[in-house]
Short mmCIF file of C-alpha atoms and ligand atoms in Angstrom, two decimals:
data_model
loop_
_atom_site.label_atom_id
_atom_site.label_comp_id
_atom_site.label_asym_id
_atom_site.label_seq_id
_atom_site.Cartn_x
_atom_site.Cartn_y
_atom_site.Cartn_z
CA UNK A 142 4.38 115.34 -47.54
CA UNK A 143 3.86 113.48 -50.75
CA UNK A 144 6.37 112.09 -52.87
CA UNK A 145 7.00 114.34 -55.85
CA UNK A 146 6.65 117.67 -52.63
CA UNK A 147 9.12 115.93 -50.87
CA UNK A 148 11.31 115.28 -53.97
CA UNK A 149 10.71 118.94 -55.25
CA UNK A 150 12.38 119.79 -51.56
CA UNK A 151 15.05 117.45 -51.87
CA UNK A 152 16.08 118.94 -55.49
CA UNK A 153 15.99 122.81 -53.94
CA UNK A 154 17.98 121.43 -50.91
CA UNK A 155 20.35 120.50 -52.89
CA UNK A 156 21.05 122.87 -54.59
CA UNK A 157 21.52 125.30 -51.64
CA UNK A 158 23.69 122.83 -49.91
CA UNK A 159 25.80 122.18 -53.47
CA UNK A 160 25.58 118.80 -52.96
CA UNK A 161 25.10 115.67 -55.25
CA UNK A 162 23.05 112.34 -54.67
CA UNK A 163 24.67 109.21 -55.57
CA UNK A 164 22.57 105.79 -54.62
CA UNK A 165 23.81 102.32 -54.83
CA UNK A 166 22.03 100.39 -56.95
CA UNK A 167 20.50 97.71 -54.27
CA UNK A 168 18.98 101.43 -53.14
CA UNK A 169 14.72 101.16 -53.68
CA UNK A 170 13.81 102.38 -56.79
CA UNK A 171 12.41 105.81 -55.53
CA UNK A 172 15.79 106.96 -53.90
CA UNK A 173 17.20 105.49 -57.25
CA UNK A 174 15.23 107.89 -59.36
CA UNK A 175 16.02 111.06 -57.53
CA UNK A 176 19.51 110.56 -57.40
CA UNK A 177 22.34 112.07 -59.74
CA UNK A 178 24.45 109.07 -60.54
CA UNK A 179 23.53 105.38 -59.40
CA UNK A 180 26.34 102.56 -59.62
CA UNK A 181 28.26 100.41 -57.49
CA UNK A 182 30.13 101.14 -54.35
CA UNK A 183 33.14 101.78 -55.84
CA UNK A 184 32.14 103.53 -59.22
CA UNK A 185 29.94 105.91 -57.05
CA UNK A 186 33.43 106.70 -54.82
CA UNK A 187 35.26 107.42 -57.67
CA UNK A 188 32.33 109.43 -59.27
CA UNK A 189 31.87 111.44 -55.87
CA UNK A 190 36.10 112.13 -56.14
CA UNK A 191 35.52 113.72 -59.86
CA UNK A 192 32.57 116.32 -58.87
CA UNK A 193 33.12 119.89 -58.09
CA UNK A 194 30.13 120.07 -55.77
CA UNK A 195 30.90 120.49 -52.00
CA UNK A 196 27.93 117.47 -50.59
CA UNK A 197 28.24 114.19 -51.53
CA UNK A 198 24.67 112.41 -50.27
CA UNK A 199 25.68 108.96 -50.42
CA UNK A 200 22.59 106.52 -50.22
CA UNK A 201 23.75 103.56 -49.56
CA UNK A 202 25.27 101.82 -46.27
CA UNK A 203 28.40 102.75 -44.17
CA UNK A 204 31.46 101.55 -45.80
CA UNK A 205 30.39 102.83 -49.08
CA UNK A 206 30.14 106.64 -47.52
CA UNK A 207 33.64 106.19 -46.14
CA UNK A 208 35.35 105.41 -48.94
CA UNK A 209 33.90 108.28 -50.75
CA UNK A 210 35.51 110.23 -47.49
CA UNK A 211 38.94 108.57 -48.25
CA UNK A 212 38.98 109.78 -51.76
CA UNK A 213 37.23 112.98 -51.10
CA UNK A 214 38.59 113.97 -48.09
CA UNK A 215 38.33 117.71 -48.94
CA UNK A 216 34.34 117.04 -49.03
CA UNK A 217 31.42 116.59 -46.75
CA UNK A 218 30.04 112.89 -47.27
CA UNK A 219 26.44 112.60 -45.37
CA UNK A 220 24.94 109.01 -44.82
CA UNK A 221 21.58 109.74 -44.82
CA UNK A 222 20.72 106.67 -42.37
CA UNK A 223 23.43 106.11 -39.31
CA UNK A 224 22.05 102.62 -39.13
CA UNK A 225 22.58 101.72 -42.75
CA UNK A 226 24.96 99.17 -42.20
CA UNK A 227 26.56 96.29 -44.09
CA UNK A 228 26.45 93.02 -41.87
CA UNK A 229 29.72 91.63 -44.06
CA UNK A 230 32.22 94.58 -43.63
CA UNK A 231 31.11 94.20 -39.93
CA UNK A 232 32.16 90.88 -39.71
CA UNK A 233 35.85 91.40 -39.45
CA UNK A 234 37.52 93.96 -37.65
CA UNK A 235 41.20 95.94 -37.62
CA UNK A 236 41.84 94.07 -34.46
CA UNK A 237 40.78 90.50 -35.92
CA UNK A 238 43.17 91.36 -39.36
CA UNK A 239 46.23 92.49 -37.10
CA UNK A 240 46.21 89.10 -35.36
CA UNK A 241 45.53 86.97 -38.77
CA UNK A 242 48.47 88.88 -39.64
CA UNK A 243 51.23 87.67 -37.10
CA UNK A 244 49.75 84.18 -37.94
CA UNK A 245 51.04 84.68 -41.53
CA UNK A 246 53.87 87.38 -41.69
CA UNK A 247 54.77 86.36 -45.40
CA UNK A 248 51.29 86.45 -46.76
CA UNK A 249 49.50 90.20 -48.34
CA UNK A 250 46.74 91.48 -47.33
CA UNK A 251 44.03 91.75 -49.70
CA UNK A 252 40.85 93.61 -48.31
CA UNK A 253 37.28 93.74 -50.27
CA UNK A 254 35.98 97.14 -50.78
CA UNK A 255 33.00 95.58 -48.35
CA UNK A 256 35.29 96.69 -45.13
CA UNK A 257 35.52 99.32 -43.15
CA UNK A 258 38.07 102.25 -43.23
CA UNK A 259 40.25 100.48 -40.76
CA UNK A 260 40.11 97.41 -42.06
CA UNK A 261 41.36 99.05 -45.48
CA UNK A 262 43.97 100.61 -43.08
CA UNK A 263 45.43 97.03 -42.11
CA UNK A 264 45.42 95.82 -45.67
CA UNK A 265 48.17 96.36 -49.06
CA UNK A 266 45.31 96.43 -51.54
CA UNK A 267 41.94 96.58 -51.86
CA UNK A 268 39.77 94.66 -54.41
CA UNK A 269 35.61 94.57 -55.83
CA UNK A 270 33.53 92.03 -56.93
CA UNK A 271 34.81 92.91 -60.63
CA UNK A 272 38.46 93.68 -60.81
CA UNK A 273 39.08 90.50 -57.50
CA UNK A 274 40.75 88.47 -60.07
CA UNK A 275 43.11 90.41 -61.35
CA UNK A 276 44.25 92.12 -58.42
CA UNK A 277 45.22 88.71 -57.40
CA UNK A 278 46.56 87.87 -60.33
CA UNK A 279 48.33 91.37 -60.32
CA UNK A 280 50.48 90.28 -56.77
CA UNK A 281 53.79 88.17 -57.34
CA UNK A 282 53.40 87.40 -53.32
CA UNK A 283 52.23 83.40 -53.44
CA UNK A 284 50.65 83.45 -49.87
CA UNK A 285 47.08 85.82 -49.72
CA UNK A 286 44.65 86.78 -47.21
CA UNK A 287 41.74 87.57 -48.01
CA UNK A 288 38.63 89.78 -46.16
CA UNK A 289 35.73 89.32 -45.36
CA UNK A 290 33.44 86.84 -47.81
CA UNK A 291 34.70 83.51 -47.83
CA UNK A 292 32.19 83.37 -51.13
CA UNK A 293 34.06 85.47 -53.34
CA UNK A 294 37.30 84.44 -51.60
CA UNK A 295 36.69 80.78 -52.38
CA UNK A 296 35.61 82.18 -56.23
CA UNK A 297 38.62 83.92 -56.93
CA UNK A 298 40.80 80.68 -55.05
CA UNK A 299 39.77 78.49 -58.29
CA UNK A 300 40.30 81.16 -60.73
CA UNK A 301 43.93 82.02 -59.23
CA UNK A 302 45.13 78.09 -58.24
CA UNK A 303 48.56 79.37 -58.21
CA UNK A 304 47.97 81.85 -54.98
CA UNK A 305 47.85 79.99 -51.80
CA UNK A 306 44.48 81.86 -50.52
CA UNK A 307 43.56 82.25 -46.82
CA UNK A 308 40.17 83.47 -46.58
CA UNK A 309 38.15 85.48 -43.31
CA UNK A 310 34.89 83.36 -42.47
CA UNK A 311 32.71 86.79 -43.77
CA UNK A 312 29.75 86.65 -45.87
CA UNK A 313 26.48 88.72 -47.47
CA UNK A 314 23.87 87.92 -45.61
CA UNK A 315 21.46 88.68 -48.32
CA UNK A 316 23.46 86.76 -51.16
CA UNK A 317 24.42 83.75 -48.49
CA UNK A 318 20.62 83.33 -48.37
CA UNK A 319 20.40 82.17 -51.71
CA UNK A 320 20.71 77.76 -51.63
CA UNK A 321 21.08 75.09 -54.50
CA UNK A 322 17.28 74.41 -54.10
CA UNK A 323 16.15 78.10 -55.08
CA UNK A 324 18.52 77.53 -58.10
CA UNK A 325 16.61 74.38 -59.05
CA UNK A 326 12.67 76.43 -58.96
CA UNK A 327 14.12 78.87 -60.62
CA UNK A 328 15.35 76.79 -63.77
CA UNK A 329 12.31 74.97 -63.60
CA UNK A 330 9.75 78.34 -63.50
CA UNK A 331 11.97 79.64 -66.09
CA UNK A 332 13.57 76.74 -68.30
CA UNK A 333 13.99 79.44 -71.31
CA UNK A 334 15.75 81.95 -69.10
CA UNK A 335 19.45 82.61 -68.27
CA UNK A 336 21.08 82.73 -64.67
CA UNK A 337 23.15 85.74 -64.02
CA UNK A 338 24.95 85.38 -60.61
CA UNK A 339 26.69 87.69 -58.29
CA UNK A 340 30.49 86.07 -56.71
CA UNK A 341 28.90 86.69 -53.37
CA UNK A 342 26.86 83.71 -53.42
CA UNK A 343 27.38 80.29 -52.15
CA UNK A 344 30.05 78.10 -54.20
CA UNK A 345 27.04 75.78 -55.19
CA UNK A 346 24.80 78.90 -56.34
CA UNK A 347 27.77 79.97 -58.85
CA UNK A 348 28.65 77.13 -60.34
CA UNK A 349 25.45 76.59 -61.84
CA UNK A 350 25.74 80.84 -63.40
CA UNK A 351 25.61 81.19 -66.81
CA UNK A 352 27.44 84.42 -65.82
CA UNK A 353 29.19 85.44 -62.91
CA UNK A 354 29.97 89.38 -62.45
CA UNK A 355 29.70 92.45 -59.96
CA UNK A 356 26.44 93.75 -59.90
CA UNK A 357 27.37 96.53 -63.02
CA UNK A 358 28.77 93.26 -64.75
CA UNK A 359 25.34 91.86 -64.49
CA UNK A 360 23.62 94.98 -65.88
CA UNK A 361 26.04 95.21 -68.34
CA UNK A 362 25.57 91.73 -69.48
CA UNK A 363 21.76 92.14 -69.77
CA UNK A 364 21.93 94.86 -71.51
CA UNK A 365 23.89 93.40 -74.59
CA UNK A 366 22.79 90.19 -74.57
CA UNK A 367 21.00 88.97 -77.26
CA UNK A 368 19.07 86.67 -74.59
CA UNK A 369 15.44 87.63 -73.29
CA UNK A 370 14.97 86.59 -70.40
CA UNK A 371 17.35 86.12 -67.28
CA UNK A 372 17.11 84.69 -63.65
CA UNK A 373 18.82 87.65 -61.83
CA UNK A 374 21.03 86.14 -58.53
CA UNK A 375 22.11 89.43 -57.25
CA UNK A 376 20.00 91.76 -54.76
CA UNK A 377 16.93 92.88 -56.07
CA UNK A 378 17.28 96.77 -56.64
CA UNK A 379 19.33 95.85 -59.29
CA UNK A 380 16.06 95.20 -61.59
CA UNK A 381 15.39 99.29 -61.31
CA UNK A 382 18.54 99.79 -63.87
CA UNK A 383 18.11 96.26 -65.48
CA UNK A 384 14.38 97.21 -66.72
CA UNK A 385 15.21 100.53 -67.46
CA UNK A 386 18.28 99.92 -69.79
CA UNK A 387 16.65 96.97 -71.22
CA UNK A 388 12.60 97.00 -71.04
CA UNK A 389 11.98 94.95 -73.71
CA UNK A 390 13.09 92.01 -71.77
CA UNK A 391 12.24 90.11 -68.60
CA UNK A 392 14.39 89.61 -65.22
CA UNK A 393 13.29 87.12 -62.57
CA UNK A 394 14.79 87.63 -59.07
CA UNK A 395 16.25 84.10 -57.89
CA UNK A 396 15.02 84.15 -54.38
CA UNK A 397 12.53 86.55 -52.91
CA UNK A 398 15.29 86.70 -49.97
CA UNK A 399 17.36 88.70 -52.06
CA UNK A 400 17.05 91.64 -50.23
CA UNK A 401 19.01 93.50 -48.28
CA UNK A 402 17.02 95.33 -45.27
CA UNK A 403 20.31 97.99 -44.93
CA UNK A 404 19.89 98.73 -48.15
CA UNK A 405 16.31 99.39 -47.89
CA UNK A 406 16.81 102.04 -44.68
CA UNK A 407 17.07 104.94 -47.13
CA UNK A 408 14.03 106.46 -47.63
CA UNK A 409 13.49 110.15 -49.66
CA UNK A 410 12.59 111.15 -46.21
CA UNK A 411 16.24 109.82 -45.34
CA UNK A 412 17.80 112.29 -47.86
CA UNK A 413 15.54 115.01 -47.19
CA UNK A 414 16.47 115.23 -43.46
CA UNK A 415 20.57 114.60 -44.67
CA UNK A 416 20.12 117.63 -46.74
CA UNK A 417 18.17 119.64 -43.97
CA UNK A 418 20.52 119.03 -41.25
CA UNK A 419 23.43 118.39 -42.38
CA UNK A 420 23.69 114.99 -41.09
CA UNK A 421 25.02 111.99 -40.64
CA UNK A 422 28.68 113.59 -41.29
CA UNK A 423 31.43 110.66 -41.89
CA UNK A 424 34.52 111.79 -39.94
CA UNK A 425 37.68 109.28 -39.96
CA UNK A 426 40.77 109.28 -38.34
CA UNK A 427 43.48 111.27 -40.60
CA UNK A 428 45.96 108.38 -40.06
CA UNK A 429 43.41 105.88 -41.31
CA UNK A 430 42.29 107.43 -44.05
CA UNK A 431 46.08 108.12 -45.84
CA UNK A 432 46.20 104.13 -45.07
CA UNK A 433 43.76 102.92 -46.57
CA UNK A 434 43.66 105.83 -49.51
CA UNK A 435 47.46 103.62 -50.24
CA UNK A 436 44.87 100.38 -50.52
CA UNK A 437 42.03 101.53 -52.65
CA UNK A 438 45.09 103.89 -54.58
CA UNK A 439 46.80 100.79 -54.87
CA UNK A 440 43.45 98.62 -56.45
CA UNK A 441 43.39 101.64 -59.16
CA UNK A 442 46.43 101.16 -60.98
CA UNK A 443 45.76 97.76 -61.60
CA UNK A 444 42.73 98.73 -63.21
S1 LIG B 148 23.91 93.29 -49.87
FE1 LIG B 148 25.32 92.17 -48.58
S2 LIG B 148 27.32 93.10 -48.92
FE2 LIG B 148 25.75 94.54 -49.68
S3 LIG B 148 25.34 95.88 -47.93
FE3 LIG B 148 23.82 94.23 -47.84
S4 LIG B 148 24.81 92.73 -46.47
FE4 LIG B 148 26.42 94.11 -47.14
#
């Protein structure tokens, strides 16, 4: 089937199904286009929790689909690939957080939104790459621990010297990539241009930004900057929404190993068989999912 059959199939499916497709926006630019709403992992969550349709297709990787389940628990979230994954959330589990917390009774337990439902379980509060600051700054607890990415953990440590941080050993594969030496081409190549960088890099990486932000921080940035031309250190679907908000002006990915394969699973294919069969259906525990609804509840009113 060709691509504008296959999307003309997707679009009818849909509509039977009354269902809505969100993408992430490290999601390749043709799953991009077709979908309803594209954003972050957490914008897209609360997006799915506002819509009156009874689908949510949510192309993007695991933990992202089940937090749209924890605040849409009423509604059938489909991940359109089973193996979409995120290597990160993986890299700390509900049995690794218990024991970190009998180490440290007194401390809280701050969880990134990159976790999975259980993790979110085990934690007090949940935090993204935007709002990490001041849900820190937000707790009157001194002693922290923070999961999984020991970047943004060590980020947020020097904005917040007050909180005594201890941070999981996680990190983005994709953003970890990124060394001091691609920084250095880049600024050379592009002398003229300015370095937007996501908190999920390496220390080294970020402290040469220009800006640091979230991925919509980024976009946001580009778009109402009266700059040209910007080094982009964040995963390279972003440039799909950077180009099309600003075209005029000219985005350079930092390292060609900003990609994430996980993200890159989805195909339209991907959402056309989600739509067709109904699959692959989150389901989480009920117990689980009132937890860590507290946790992501809990990152909202700070907001
Ligand atoms: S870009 Fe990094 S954090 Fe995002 S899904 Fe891929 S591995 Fe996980």
């Amino acid at each position: 089937m060709d691509k504008k059959e296959l999307t003309k199939d997707i679009l009818a499916l849909k509509q039977e199904r009354n269902a809505v497709i969100v993408a992430h926006n490290y999601q390749i630019d043709d799953v991009q286009a077709l979908a309803d709403v594209i954003g972050d992992s957490f914008a897209l969550s609360k997006y799915c929790a506002s819509v009156s349709q009874d689908v949510i297709v949510f192309c993007g990787v695991h933990f992202m689909a089940e937090s749209a389940k924890i605040l849409s628990p009423q509604k059938t979230v489909l991940l359109p690939e089973i193996h979409a994954g995120c290597p990160m959330a993986d890299m700390v589990t509900a049995e690794d957080l218990r024991a970190l917390k009998r180490d440290h009774p007194h401390a809280v337990v701050v969880c990134y939104i990159n976790t999975s439902a259980a993790v979110k379980a085990e934690s007090d509060i949940c935090c993204t790459s935007s709002n990490a600051v001041k849900v820190i700054q937000s707790l009157t607890q001194e002693e922290i621990i923070f999961v999984p990415d020991k970047n943004l953990g060590n980020y947020i440590a020097k904005k917040v010297p007050e909180k005594r941080m201890i941070i999981w050993d996680g990190y983005c594969v994709t953003h970890h990539r990124v060394t001091l030496e691609d920084v250095q081409k880049a600024k050379k190549a592009h002398p003229d241009a300015v370095l937007l960088v996501h908190p999920e890099c390496r220390p080294e990486v970020v402290e040469l930004a220009d800006f640091v932000g979230s991925t919509r921080q980024i976009i946001d940035f580009a778009a109402v900057s009266k700059e040209k031309k910007f080094i982009i250190g964040t995963e390279m679907g972003v440039l799909y929404s950077l180009k099309r908000n600003s075209p005029e002006k000219t985005f350079y990915l930092l390292s060609p190993g900003l990609i994430c394969p996980n993200m890159k699973k989805t195909r339209l294919e991907s959402v056309y068989n989600a739509l067709k069969q109904m699959r692959y259906t989150i389901e989480l525990e009920e117990e689980i999912m009132i937890k860590a609804r507290t946790t992501l509840e809990r990152m909202l009113k700070v907001e």
